[in-house]
XYZ file of N, CA and C in Angstrom:
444
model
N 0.819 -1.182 0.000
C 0.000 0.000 0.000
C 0.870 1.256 0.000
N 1.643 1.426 0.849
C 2.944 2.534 1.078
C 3.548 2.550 -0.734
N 3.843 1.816 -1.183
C 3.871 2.314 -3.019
C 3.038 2.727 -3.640
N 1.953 2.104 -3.391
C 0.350 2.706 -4.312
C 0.412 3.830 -3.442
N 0.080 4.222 -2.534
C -0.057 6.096 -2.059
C 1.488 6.641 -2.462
N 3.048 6.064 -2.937
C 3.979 6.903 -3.472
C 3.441 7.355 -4.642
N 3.227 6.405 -5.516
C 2.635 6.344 -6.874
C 1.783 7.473 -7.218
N 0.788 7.319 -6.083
C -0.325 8.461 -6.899
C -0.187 9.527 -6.184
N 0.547 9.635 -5.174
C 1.553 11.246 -4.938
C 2.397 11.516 -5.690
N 3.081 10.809 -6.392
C 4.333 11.360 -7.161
C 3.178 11.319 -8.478
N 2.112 10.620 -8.851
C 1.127 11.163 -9.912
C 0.610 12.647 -9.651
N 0.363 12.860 -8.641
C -0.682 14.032 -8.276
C 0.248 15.237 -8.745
N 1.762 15.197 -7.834
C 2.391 16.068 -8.235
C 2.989 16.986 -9.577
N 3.148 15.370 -10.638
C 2.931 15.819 -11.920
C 2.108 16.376 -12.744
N 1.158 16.226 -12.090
C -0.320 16.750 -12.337
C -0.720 17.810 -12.333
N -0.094 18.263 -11.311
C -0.204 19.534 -10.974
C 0.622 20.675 -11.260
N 1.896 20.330 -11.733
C 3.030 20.908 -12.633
C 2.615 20.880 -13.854
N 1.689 19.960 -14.312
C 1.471 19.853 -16.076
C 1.132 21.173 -16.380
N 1.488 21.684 -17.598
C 0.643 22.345 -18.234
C -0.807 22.246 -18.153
N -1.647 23.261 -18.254
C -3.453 23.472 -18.679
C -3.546 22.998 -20.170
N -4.305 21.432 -20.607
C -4.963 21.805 -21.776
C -6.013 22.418 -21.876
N -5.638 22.659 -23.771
C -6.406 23.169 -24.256
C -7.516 22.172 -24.790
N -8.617 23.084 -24.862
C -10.257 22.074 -25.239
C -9.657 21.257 -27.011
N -10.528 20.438 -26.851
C -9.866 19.289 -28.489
C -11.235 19.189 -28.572
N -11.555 18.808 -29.803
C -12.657 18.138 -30.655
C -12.386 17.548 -31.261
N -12.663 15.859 -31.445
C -12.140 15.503 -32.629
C -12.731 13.754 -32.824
N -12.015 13.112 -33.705
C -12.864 12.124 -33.785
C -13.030 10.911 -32.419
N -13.760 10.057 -32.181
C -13.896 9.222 -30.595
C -14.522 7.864 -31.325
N -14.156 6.856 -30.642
C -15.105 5.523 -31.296
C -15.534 4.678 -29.545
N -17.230 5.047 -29.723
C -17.839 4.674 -28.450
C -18.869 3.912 -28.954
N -18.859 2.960 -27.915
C -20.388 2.069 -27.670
C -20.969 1.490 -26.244
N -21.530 0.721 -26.468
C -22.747 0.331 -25.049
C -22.971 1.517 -24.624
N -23.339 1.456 -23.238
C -23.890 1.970 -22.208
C -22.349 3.686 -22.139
N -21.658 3.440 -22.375
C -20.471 4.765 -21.744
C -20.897 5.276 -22.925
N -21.499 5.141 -24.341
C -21.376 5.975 -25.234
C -22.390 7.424 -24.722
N -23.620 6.703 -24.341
C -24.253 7.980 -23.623
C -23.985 8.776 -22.936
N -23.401 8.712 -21.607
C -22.793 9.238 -20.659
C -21.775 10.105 -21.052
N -20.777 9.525 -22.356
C -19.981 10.482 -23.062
C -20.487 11.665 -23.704
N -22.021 10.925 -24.630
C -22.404 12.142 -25.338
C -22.888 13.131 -24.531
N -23.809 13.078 -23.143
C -24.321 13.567 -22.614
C -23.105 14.708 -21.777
N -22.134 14.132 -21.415
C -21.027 14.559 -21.081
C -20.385 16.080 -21.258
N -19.885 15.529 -22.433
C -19.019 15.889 -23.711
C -19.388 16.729 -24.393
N -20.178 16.381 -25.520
C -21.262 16.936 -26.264
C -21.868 17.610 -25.485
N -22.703 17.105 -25.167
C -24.312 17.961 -24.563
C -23.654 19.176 -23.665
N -23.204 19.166 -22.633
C -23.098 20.467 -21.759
C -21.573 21.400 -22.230
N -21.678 20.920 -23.688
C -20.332 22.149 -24.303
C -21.821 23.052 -25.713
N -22.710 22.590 -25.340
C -24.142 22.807 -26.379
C -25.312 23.512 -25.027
N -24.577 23.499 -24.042
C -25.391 24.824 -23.367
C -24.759 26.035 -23.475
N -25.829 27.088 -23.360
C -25.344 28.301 -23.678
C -24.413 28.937 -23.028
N -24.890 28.787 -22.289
C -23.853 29.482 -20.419
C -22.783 29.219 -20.865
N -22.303 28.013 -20.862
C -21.061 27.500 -21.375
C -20.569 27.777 -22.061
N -21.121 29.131 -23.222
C -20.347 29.810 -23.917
C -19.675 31.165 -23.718
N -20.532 31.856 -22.479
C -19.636 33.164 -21.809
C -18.547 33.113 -20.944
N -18.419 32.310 -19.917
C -16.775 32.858 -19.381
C -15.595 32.065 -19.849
N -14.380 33.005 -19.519
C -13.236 32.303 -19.664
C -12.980 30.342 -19.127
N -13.391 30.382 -18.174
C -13.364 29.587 -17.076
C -13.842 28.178 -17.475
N -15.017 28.325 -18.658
C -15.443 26.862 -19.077
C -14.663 26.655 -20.376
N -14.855 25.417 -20.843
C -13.833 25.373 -22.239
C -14.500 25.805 -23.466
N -15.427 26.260 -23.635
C -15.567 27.423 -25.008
C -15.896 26.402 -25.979
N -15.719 24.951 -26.305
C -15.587 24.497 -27.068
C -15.847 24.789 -28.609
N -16.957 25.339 -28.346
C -17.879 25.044 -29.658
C -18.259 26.807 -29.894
N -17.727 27.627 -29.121
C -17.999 29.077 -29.029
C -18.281 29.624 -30.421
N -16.452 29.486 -30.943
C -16.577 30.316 -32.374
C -16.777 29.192 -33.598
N -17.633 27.957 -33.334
C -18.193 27.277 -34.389
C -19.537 26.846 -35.307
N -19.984 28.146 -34.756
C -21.934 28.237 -35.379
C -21.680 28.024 -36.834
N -22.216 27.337 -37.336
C -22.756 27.324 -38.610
C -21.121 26.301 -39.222
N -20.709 25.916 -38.657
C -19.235 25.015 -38.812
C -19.696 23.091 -38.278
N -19.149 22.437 -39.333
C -19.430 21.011 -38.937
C -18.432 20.966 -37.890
N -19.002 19.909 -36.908
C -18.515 19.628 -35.687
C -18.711 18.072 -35.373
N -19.525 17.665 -36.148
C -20.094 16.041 -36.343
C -20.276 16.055 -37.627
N -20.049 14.462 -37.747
C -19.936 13.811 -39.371
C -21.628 14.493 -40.158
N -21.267 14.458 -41.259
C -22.472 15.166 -42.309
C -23.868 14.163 -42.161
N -24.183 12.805 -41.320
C -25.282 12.015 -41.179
C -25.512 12.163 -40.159
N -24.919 12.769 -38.981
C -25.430 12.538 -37.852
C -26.183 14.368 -37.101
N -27.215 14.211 -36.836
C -28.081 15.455 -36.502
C -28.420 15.057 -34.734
N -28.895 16.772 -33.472
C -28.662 16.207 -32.794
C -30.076 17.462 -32.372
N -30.731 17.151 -31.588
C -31.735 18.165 -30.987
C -31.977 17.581 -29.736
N -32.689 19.025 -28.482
C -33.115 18.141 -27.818
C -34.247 18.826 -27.477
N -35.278 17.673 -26.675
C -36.576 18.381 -26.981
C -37.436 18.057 -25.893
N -37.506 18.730 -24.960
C -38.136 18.578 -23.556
C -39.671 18.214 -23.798
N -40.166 18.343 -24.496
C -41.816 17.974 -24.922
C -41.615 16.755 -25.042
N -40.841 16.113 -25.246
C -41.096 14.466 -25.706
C -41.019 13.731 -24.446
N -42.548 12.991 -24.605
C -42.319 12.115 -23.021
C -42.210 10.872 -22.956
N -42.279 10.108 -23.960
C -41.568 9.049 -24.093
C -40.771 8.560 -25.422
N -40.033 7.361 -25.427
C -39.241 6.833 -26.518
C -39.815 5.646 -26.580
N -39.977 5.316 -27.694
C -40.247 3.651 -27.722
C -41.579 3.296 -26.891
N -42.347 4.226 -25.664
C -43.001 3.661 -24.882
C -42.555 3.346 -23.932
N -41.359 3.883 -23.754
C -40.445 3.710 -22.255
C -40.716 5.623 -22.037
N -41.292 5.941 -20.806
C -41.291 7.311 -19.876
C -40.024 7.454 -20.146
N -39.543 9.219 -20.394
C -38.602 9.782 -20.228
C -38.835 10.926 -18.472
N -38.159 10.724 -17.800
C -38.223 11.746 -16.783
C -37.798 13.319 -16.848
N -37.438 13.082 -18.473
C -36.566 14.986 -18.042
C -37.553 15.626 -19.056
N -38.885 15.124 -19.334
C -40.004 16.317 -20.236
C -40.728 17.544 -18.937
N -40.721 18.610 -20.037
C -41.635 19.375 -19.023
C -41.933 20.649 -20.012
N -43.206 21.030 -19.437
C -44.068 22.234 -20.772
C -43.355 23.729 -20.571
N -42.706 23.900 -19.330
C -42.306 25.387 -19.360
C -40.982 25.139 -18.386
N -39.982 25.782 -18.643
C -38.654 25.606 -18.158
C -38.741 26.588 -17.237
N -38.009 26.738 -16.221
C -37.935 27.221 -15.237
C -38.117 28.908 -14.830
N -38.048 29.701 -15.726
C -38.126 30.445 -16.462
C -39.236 30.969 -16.815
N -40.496 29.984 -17.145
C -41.782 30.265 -17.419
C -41.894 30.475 -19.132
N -40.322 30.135 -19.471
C -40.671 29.773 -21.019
C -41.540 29.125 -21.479
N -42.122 28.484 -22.458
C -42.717 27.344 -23.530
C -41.319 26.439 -23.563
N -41.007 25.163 -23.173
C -40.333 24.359 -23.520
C -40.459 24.110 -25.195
N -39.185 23.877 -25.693
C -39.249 23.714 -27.393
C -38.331 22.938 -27.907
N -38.036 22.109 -28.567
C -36.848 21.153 -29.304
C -36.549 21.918 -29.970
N -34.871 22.055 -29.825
C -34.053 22.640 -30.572
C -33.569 21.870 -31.059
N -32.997 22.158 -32.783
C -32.081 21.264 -33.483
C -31.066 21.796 -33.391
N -29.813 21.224 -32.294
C -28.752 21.969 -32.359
C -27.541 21.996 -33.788
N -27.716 20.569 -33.879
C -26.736 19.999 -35.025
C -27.904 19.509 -35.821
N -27.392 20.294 -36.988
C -28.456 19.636 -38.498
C -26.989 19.220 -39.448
N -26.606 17.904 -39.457
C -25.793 17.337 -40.766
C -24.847 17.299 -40.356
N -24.603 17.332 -39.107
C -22.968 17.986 -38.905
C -22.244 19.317 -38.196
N -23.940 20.195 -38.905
C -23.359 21.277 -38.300
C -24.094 22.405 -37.064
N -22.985 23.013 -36.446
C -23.506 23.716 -35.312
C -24.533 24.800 -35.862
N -25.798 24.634 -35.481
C -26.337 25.253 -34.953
C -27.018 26.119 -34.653
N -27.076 25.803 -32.984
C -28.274 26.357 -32.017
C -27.331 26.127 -30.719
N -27.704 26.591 -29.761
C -27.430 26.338 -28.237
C -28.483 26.428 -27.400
N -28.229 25.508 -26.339
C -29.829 25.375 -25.557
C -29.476 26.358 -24.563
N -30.807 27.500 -24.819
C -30.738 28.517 -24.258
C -31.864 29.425 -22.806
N -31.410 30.108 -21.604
C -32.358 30.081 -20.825
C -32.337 32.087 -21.426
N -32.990 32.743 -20.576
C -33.477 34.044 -20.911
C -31.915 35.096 -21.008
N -30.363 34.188 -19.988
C -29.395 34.668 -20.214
C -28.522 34.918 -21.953
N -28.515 35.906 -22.139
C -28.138 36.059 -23.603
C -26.236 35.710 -24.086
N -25.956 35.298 -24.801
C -24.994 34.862 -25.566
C -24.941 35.686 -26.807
N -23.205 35.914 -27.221
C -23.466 36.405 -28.164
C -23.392 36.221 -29.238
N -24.486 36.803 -29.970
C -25.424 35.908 -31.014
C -26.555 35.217 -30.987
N -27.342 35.319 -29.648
C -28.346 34.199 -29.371
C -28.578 35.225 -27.846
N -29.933 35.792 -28.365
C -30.333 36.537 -27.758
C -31.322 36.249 -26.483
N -31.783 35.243 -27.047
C -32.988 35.093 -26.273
C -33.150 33.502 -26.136
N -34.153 33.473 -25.233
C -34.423 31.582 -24.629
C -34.685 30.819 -25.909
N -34.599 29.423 -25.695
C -35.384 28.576 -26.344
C -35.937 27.629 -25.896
N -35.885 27.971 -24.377
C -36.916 27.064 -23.407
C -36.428 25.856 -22.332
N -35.030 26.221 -22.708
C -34.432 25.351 -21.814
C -33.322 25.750 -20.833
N -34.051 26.885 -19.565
C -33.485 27.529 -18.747
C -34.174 26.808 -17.614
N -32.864 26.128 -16.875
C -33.634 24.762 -15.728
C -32.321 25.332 -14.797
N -32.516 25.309 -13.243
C -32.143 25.600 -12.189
C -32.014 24.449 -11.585
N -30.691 24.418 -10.700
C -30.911 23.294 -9.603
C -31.190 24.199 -8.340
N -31.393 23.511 -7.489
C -32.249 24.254 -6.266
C -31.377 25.191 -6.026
N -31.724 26.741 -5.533
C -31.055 27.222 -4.855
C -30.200 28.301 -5.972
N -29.914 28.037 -6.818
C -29.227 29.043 -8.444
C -30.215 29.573 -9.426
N -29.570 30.147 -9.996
C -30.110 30.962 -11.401
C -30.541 29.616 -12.575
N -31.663 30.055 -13.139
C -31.806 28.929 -14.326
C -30.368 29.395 -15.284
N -30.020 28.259 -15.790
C -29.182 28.083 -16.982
C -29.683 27.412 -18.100
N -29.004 27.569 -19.708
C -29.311 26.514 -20.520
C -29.164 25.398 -19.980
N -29.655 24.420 -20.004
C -29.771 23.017 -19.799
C -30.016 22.134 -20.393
N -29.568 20.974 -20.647
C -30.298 19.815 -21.458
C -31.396 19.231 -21.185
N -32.098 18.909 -21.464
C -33.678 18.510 -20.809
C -33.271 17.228 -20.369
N -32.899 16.198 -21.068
C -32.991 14.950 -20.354
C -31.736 14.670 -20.655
């Protein structure tokens, strides 16, 4: 045990000397069950809006509106009105976001390309206004959010 705690102290330390990366996009090959969790991850909360004003988050997708970001077949929206799939309940539908918007499916990615950002009444620039998906956890300001 006294090596495994050297190990991941003399890890930590390097760690902490590393350089800051920078945000990447690029190609990934996922399946089962982690592919979601990735997209939802990854994808999805670099496609909220918020996430596009401060320094502090990674910007990813900031200066790429109207730029492919995914292969030319694959399209991506999300759409809080929908309450089930298949006939399996989804838990994250709801008619008005926190906000007192109209909940609405946005197509963020059509073909590949960026876009839309899921947006609450906080403005971005370029994207002025909600699109219905400004959701709060207890206690904070609504943010864009992913519905489910």
């Amino acid at each position: 045990m006294a090596a495994t705690a050297e190990k991941m102290a003399s890890d930590l330390k390097a760690l902490r000397a590393a350089p800051l990366a920078e945000p990447f996009d690029g190609p990934a090959l996922l399946s089962g069950r982690a592919s979601a969790v990735f997209f939802h991850e990854v994808l999805g909360h670099r496609l909220e809006g918020h996430r596009q004003r401060g320094e502090e988050e990674g910007q990813t997708f900031t200066k790429k509106v109207n730029q492919a970001i995914l292969p030319d077949f694959l399209s991506v929206s999300d759409d809080p009105t929908r309450r089930t799939l298949d006939g399996v309940s989804l838990s994250g539908w709801y008619e008005y976001d926190d906000e007192g918007m109209p909940a609405r499916r946005v197509d963020v990615i059509q073909n590949g390309i960026l876009k839309d950002f899921l947006m609450s009444r906080m403005p971005i620039k370029n994207f002025a206004s909600s699109n219905g998906h400004g959701r709060a956890q207890v206690g904070l300001m609504p943010t864009g959010r992913q519905a489910t």
